[in-house]
Coordinates of C-alpha atoms in Angstrom, one line a residue:
M146 CA -15.5 5.7 7.4
R147 CA -14.3 8.0 10.0
E148 CA -10.7 7.7 8.7
A149 CA -11.9 8.7 5.2
D150 CA -14.0 11.6 6.5
E151 CA -11.0 13.0 8.4
A152 CA -8.7 12.7 5.4
R153 CA -11.3 14.4 3.1
E154 CA -11.8 17.2 5.6
R155 CA -8.0 17.8 5.8
A156 CA -7.8 17.7 2.0
R157 CA -10.5 20.3 1.7
D158 CA -8.5 22.6 4.1
I159 CA -5.3 22.1 2.1
V160 CA -7.1 22.9 -1.2
A161 CA -8.4 26.1 0.4
Q162 CA -4.9 27.1 1.5
V163 CA -3.3 26.4 -1.8
S164 CA -6.0 28.3 -3.8
E165 CA -5.7 31.2 -1.4
R166 CA -2.0 31.3 -1.9
L167 CA -2.2 31.1 -5.7
S168 CA -5.1 33.7 -5.8
A169 CA -3.3 36.2 -3.6
D170 CA -0.1 36.4 -5.6
R171 CA 0.1 35.4 -9.3
V172 CA 3.7 34.3 -8.8
N173 CA 6.3 34.4 -11.5
V174 CA 6.4 31.0 -13.2
R175 CA 9.3 29.2 -14.9
D176 CA 7.6 28.4 -18.2
S177 CA 4.7 30.8 -18.6
T178 CA 2.7 29.0 -21.3
S179 CA 3.0 25.3 -20.3
L180 CA 0.7 22.9 -18.5
D181 CA 3.6 21.8 -16.4
Q182 CA 4.9 24.8 -14.5
G183 CA 3.1 27.6 -16.4
R184 CA 0.0 29.7 -16.1
P185 CA -2.4 27.5 -18.0
G186 CA -1.8 24.7 -15.6
I187 CA -2.4 26.9 -12.6
A188 CA -5.5 28.2 -14.2
L189 CA -6.9 24.7 -14.3
L190 CA -7.2 24.7 -10.5
F191 CA -9.4 27.8 -10.6
A192 CA -11.3 26.5 -13.6
E193 CA -12.3 23.5 -11.6
L194 CA -13.0 25.4 -8.4
G195 CA -15.0 28.0 -10.4
R196 CA -17.5 25.4 -11.5
T197 CA -19.0 25.4 -8.0
D198 CA -17.8 28.7 -6.6
A199 CA -18.2 31.7 -9.0
D200 CA -15.6 33.7 -7.0
F201 CA -12.8 31.6 -8.5
R202 CA -13.8 32.3 -12.1
S203 CA -12.2 35.7 -12.0
T204 CA -9.0 34.2 -10.7
A205 CA -9.0 31.7 -13.5
H206 CA -9.5 34.5 -16.0
A207 CA -6.7 36.5 -14.6
W208 CA -4.2 33.6 -14.9
L209 CA -5.5 32.9 -18.5
S210 CA -5.2 36.6 -19.4
D211 CA -1.6 36.6 -18.3
T212 CA -1.0 33.5 -20.4
G213 CA -2.6 35.1 -23.5
R214 CA 0.0 37.9 -23.4
G215 CA 2.9 35.5 -23.6
V216 CA 1.6 32.6 -25.6
R217 CA 3.8 31.5 -28.5
V218 CA 3.3 29.2 -31.5
A219 CA 6.1 26.7 -32.3
N220 CA 6.0 23.8 -34.7
E221 CA 7.2 21.3 -32.1
D222 CA 4.5 22.1 -29.5
G223 CA 2.1 19.5 -28.2
L224 CA -0.7 19.6 -25.6
Y225 CA 1.5 20.8 -22.8
Q226 CA 3.1 23.7 -24.6
G227 CA 2.1 27.0 -26.2
A228 CA -1.2 27.3 -28.2
A229 CA -2.6 23.8 -27.2
A230 CA -1.9 24.3 -23.5
M231 CA -3.7 27.7 -23.6
A232 CA -6.6 26.1 -25.5
F233 CA -6.9 23.2 -23.1
A234 CA -7.1 25.6 -20.1
L235 CA -9.6 27.9 -21.9
N236 CA -11.8 25.0 -22.7
A237 CA -11.7 23.8 -19.1
A238 CA -12.6 27.3 -17.8
G239 CA -15.5 27.7 -20.2
P240 CA -15.7 27.1 -24.0
R241 CA -18.6 29.6 -24.3
D242 CA -16.7 32.3 -22.5
Y243 CA -13.6 32.0 -24.7
R244 CA -15.2 31.0 -28.0
D245 CA -13.3 33.4 -30.2
A246 CA -9.9 32.6 -28.7
L247 CA -10.6 28.9 -28.9
D248 CA -11.6 29.1 -32.6
L249 CA -8.3 30.9 -33.4
L250 CA -6.3 28.3 -31.4
D251 CA -8.1 25.4 -33.0
D252 CA -6.7 26.4 -36.4
I253 CA -3.2 26.2 -35.0
I254 CA -3.7 22.9 -33.3
V255 CA -5.4 21.3 -36.3
G256 CA -2.5 22.4 -38.5
R257 CA -0.1 20.7 -36.0
V258 CA -2.1 17.5 -36.0
R259 CA -2.2 17.4 -39.8
A260 CA 1.6 17.9 -39.9
L261 CA 2.2 15.1 -37.4
V262 CA 0.0 12.6 -39.2
Q263 CA 1.6 13.5 -42.6
E264 CA 5.1 13.2 -41.2
G265 CA 4.4 9.8 -39.6
R266 CA 2.8 8.3 -42.7
E267 CA 5.6 9.5 -44.9
R268 CA 8.1 8.0 -42.6
R269 CA 6.3 4.6 -42.7
R270 CA 6.0 4.7 -46.5
S271 CA 9.7 5.5 -46.8
G272 CA 10.7 2.3 -45.1
V273 CA 12.6 4.1 -42.3
H274 CA 12.5 1.8 -39.2
G275 CA 10.7 3.0 -36.2
V276 CA 8.6 6.0 -35.3
R277 CA 9.4 9.2 -33.6
M278 CA 8.1 9.5 -30.1
R279 CA 6.2 12.6 -31.1
A280 CA 4.1 10.3 -33.3
Y281 CA 2.3 9.1 -30.2
D282 CA 3.5 11.1 -27.2
L283 CA 0.8 12.5 -24.9
I284 CA 2.9 15.4 -23.5
S285 CA 4.4 16.8 -26.7
G286 CA 3.0 14.8 -29.6
A287 CA 0.0 13.5 -31.5
T288 CA -1.9 11.8 -28.7
G289 CA -2.1 14.9 -26.5
L290 CA -3.4 17.0 -29.3
G291 CA -5.9 14.2 -30.1
V292 CA -7.1 14.3 -26.5
H293 CA -7.8 18.0 -26.9
L294 CA -9.6 17.6 -30.2
L295 CA -11.8 14.8 -28.8
Y296 CA -13.2 16.9 -26.0
R297 CA -13.3 20.1 -28.0
G298 CA -15.4 18.4 -30.7
S299 CA -14.3 21.1 -33.1
A300 CA -12.5 19.2 -35.8
P301 CA -14.1 15.7 -36.2
S302 CA -12.5 14.8 -39.5
D303 CA -9.0 15.7 -38.3
L304 CA -9.6 13.8 -35.1
R305 CA -10.6 10.7 -37.1
A306 CA -7.6 11.0 -39.3
L307 CA -5.4 11.1 -36.2
L308 CA -7.2 8.1 -34.7
S309 CA -6.7 6.2 -37.9
Y310 CA -3.0 7.0 -37.9
L311 CA -2.7 5.7 -34.3
V312 CA -4.6 2.5 -35.3
E313 CA -1.9 2.0 -38.0
L314 CA 0.9 2.4 -35.5
T315 CA -0.5 -0.5 -33.5
E316 CA 0.2 -2.9 -36.4
P317 CA 3.4 -4.9 -36.0
V318 CA 6.4 -4.2 -38.4
R319 CA 9.6 -6.0 -39.2
N320 CA 13.0 -4.8 -38.1
R321 CA 16.2 -4.9 -40.1
R322 CA 16.5 -8.6 -39.2
G323 CA 13.1 -9.4 -40.4
Q324 CA 11.7 -10.0 -36.9
L325 CA 8.2 -8.8 -36.0
I326 CA 8.2 -5.9 -33.5
P327 CA 5.6 -3.5 -32.2
G328 CA 4.7 -0.7 -34.7
W329 CA 5.4 1.9 -32.0
W330 CA 9.1 0.8 -31.5
T331 CA 11.2 4.0 -31.6
P332 CA 14.9 4.6 -32.1
D333 CA 14.5 7.9 -30.1
S334 CA 15.8 8.4 -26.6
P335 CA 13.4 8.0 -23.7
T336 CA 14.7 11.3 -22.5
P337 CA 14.5 13.8 -25.4
T338 CA 17.3 16.0 -24.0
R339 CA 19.8 13.2 -23.7
P340 CA 21.3 10.7 -26.1
T341 CA 19.6 7.3 -26.1
P342 CA 21.4 4.6 -24.0
Y343 CA 19.6 1.9 -26.1
R344 CA 21.4 1.1 -29.4
Q345 CA 18.5 -1.1 -30.5
G346 CA 15.8 1.5 -29.6
H347 CA 13.0 0.9 -27.1
V348 CA 9.3 0.6 -26.6
N349 CA 7.8 3.0 -24.1
L350 CA 4.9 1.6 -22.1
G351 CA 4.0 4.7 -20.1
V352 CA 1.1 7.2 -20.4
A353 CA 3.1 10.4 -20.7
H354 CA 5.5 9.3 -23.5
G355 CA 4.4 5.8 -24.4
V356 CA 1.7 3.6 -25.8
S357 CA -0.6 3.7 -22.8
G358 CA -1.4 7.3 -23.9
P359 CA -2.7 6.2 -27.3
L360 CA -4.5 3.3 -25.7
A361 CA -6.3 5.7 -23.4
L362 CA -7.2 8.1 -26.2
L363 CA -8.5 5.3 -28.5
A364 CA -10.5 3.9 -25.6
Q365 CA -12.0 7.3 -24.7
A366 CA -12.8 8.0 -28.3
W367 CA -14.6 4.6 -28.5
I368 CA -16.6 5.4 -25.4
E369 CA -17.6 8.8 -27.0
E370 CA -18.6 6.9 -30.2
V371 CA -15.9 8.5 -32.3
R372 CA -14.7 5.4 -34.1
V373 CA -12.6 4.5 -37.1
P374 CA -11.9 1.3 -39.0
G375 CA -9.7 -1.1 -37.0
H376 CA -10.4 0.8 -33.8
S377 CA -11.4 -2.0 -31.5
E378 CA -8.7 -4.3 -32.9
A379 CA -6.1 -1.6 -32.2
I380 CA -7.3 -1.3 -28.6
T381 CA -7.1 -5.0 -28.2
R382 CA -3.7 -5.2 -29.8
L383 CA -2.3 -2.6 -27.4
T384 CA -3.9 -4.1 -24.4
H385 CA -2.7 -7.6 -25.1
W386 CA 0.8 -6.3 -25.6
L387 CA 0.7 -4.5 -22.3
M388 CA -0.7 -7.5 -20.6
R389 CA 2.4 -9.4 -21.5
W390 CA 4.1 -7.4 -18.6
S391 CA 1.2 -7.7 -16.2
P392 CA 1.1 -9.2 -12.7
G393 CA -0.3 -12.5 -14.1
T394 CA 2.9 -13.0 -16.2
Q395 CA 5.3 -12.7 -13.3
R396 CA 6.0 -15.3 -10.6
A397 CA 4.5 -14.9 -7.1
G398 CA 6.7 -12.9 -4.9
E399 CA 8.7 -11.4 -7.8
W400 CA 6.2 -8.9 -9.3
Q401 CA 7.8 -5.5 -9.7
G402 CA 5.0 -3.8 -11.5
W403 CA 4.9 -2.8 -15.2
P404 CA 8.2 -1.5 -16.5
G405 CA 8.4 2.0 -18.0
I406 CA 10.2 0.9 -21.1
V407 CA 11.3 -2.4 -22.6
V408 CA 14.1 -3.0 -25.1
P409 CA 14.8 -5.7 -27.8
D410 CA 17.3 -8.2 -26.4
G411 CA 19.9 -9.2 -28.9
A412 CA 19.6 -11.9 -31.5
D413 CA 16.1 -13.2 -30.7
G414 CA 14.5 -9.8 -30.8
R415 CA 12.5 -10.5 -27.6
F416 CA 11.9 -7.6 -25.2
R417 CA 13.1 -7.2 -21.7
S418 CA 13.0 -4.5 -19.0
P419 CA 16.5 -2.8 -19.0
G420 CA 16.6 -1.7 -15.4
P421 CA 15.4 -2.0 -11.8
P422 CA 11.8 -1.8 -10.8
Q423 CA 10.0 1.3 -12.1
R424 CA 8.5 3.7 -9.6
P425 CA 4.7 3.1 -9.8
V426 CA 3.4 6.5 -10.9
W427 CA 1.2 8.2 -13.5
C428 CA 3.8 9.1 -16.1
Y429 CA 5.6 5.7 -16.2
G430 CA 5.0 2.4 -14.5
T431 CA 2.1 0.5 -13.0
V432 CA -0.3 3.3 -11.9
G433 CA -0.6 5.1 -15.2
I434 CA -0.7 1.8 -17.2
A435 CA -3.3 0.4 -15.0
G436 CA -5.4 3.5 -15.5
A437 CA -5.2 3.2 -19.3
L438 CA -6.0 -0.6 -19.2
H439 CA -9.0 0.1 -17.1
I440 CA -10.4 2.6 -19.5
A441 CA -9.8 0.1 -22.4
G442 CA -11.7 -2.5 -20.4
V443 CA -14.6 -0.1 -19.9
A444 CA -14.6 0.8 -23.6
L445 CA -14.8 -2.7 -25.0
S446 CA -16.7 -4.2 -22.0
R447 CA -13.8 -6.5 -21.1
P448 CA -14.0 -7.2 -17.3
E449 CA -10.8 -9.3 -17.4
W450 CA -8.8 -6.3 -18.5
M451 CA -10.4 -4.2 -15.8
S452 CA -9.6 -6.9 -13.2
V453 CA -5.9 -6.9 -14.2
A454 CA -5.8 -3.1 -13.8
V455 CA -7.5 -3.1 -10.4
D456 CA -5.3 -6.0 -9.2
G457 CA -2.2 -4.2 -10.4
L458 CA -3.1 -1.1 -8.4
V459 CA -3.9 -3.0 -5.3
K460 CA -0.6 -4.9 -5.5
V461 CA 1.3 -1.6 -5.8
L462 CA -0.5 0.1 -3.0
D463 CA 0.3 -2.8 -0.7
N464 CA 3.9 -3.2 -1.7
A465 CA 6.2 -0.9 0.3
A466 CA 9.2 -1.9 -1.8
L467 CA 7.5 -0.2 -4.7
T468 CA 5.8 2.7 -3.0
D469 CA 9.1 3.6 -1.4
L470 CA 10.3 4.5 -4.9
I471 CA 7.8 7.4 -5.0
T472 CA 9.8 10.4 -3.8
D473 CA 7.6 13.5 -4.4
P474 CA 4.0 14.6 -4.0
S475 CA 3.3 15.6 -7.6
L476 CA 0.8 14.5 -10.2
C477 CA 3.4 13.4 -12.8
H478 CA 5.7 11.1 -10.9
G479 CA 4.5 11.4 -7.3
W480 CA 1.8 10.6 -4.8
A481 CA -0.9 13.0 -6.2
G482 CA -0.9 11.1 -9.5
V483 CA -1.2 7.8 -7.6
L484 CA -4.2 9.3 -5.6
H485 CA -6.0 10.6 -8.7
V486 CA -5.6 7.5 -10.9
S487 CA -6.6 5.3 -7.9
W488 CA -9.7 7.5 -7.3
R489 CA -10.6 7.3 -10.9
V490 CA -10.4 3.5 -11.1
A491 CA -12.2 3.1 -7.7
H492 CA -14.9 5.4 -8.8
T493 CA -15.5 3.6 -12.2
S494 CA -15.0 0.1 -10.9
G495 CA -16.6 0.4 -7.5
D496 CA -13.8 -1.8 -6.2
S497 CA -13.8 -1.6 -2.4
R498 CA -10.1 -2.6 -2.1
I499 CA -8.9 0.6 -3.8
R500 CA -11.5 2.8 -2.2
E501 CA -10.4 1.6 1.3
R502 CA -6.8 2.5 0.4
L503 CA -7.5 6.1 -0.8
P504 CA -7.3 7.8 2.6
A505 CA -3.7 6.4 3.1
V506 CA -2.7 7.5 -0.3
A507 CA -4.2 11.0 0.4
R508 CA -2.2 11.2 3.6
A509 CA 1.0 10.3 1.7
V510 CA 0.3 13.4 -0.5
M511 CA -0.5 15.7 2.4
N512 CA 2.2 14.5 4.7
H513 CA 5.0 14.5 2.1
P514 CA 8.0 16.6 3.3
E515 CA 8.3 18.3 0.0
F516 CA 4.7 19.4 -0.2
E517 CA 5.2 22.9 1.2
S518 CA 8.2 23.6 -1.0
A519 CA 6.6 22.3 -4.2
P520 CA 6.5 24.8 -7.1
S521 CA 3.2 26.4 -8.1
G522 CA 2.5 24.6 -11.3
F523 CA 0.2 21.8 -12.4
L524 CA 2.0 18.7 -13.6
T525 CA 4.8 18.8 -11.0
G526 CA 3.4 21.5 -8.6
L527 CA 0.9 22.6 -6.1
A528 CA -2.0 23.3 -8.5
G529 CA -2.0 19.7 -9.7
I530 CA -1.6 18.4 -6.1
A531 CA -4.6 20.5 -5.0
L532 CA -6.7 19.3 -7.9
A533 CA -6.1 15.6 -7.0
L534 CA -6.9 16.4 -3.3
H535 CA -10.0 18.3 -4.4
T536 CA -11.3 15.3 -6.3
F537 CA -10.6 13.0 -3.3
A538 CA -12.3 15.5 -0.9
T539 CA -15.4 16.0 -2.9
N540 CA -15.5 12.4 -4.1
A541 CA -16.9 13.6 -7.4
E542 CA -15.7 13.6 -11.0
P543 CA -14.0 16.8 -12.1
L544 CA -16.5 19.2 -13.6
S545 CA -14.0 21.1 -15.8
G546 CA -12.4 17.9 -17.3
W547 CA -9.0 19.1 -16.1
D548 CA -7.7 15.5 -15.9
R549 CA -8.3 14.9 -19.6
C550 CA -4.8 16.1 -20.2
L551 CA -3.7 13.1 -18.1
A552 CA -5.7 10.9 -20.5
L553 CA -8.0 10.1 -17.6
G554 CA -11.2 12.0 -18.2

């Protein structure tokens, strides 16, 4: 208990230091209207702090006002870019305070959702093999926009249409050889800015760009009682597929955690992990996947799914060979994401094994050599790190819902 109290006290001090730094100087940011390194992401820190300290609300407003002057609208935008990023931050800061702006942005976001659903369905009807990653991507595709619509509650029919489309994507399809493969198989590159190294495409398992994102959204919508035909079957289908790669399917002493992607392996069409162990973080790998599986277990009251998620997290946190692969302190692919997902699962499950390990994970964030030099932003910067430490320090669920953009809220 003393160890946890000391870690929380130190985390509170660091959050205060970071918030003071970002309050005093609204620094120039690399991508002004993104949730990664832009102003909306930094505003999320002050939106959360402002829920209990009114002094921070003006700082959140200042960051949001700066964003509004530079926001753009582009057809390829998802949750983390442009109009949707701005809308998510405004909603976290206070939907009543920014009602007119949110109404305007909702129209843009709904239009993008409709376009993505239409594009995806037309592609399936045309017989073209595979889906585009934006069909289910959290960061820049349909799932992220669905997360926003779910918690905004402003376009229920369009949200249901999107959920129905995601349900369709969980149904298996046949490849050119007639073999059954997951409906979310894609020919796209796992890294959008680079050509794909996988001639037979891949299946992405992660939260940020893979099927754990849709799983989390479908499960959260089920919990919120926003349901569509085939909904629970789709959650089950996705979960069972992810469980194929779970700790229970790998021999003792060889478990390397969930892979980030898998690829079809030659003639038999079976899937395999194409590389070395995946670093166990939020965006790809065990931590994010375990978080999504746990939400699915809560949604459908499946304790065996929750148990696999919890056991997977414990195995990671106790495996130095895996945690040594984590090389930065950020939310996306660093220790802050491990901390926040672990806190969420511990808070929901009440599992003492994860709760007991949280102080050590928090220290891994706070003691990281790159902490001081981290950029200012949310997903890969100080604002996001501070938000994870704030949740750990207060031991309370975020009041602003800032972590919904991580498919965790």
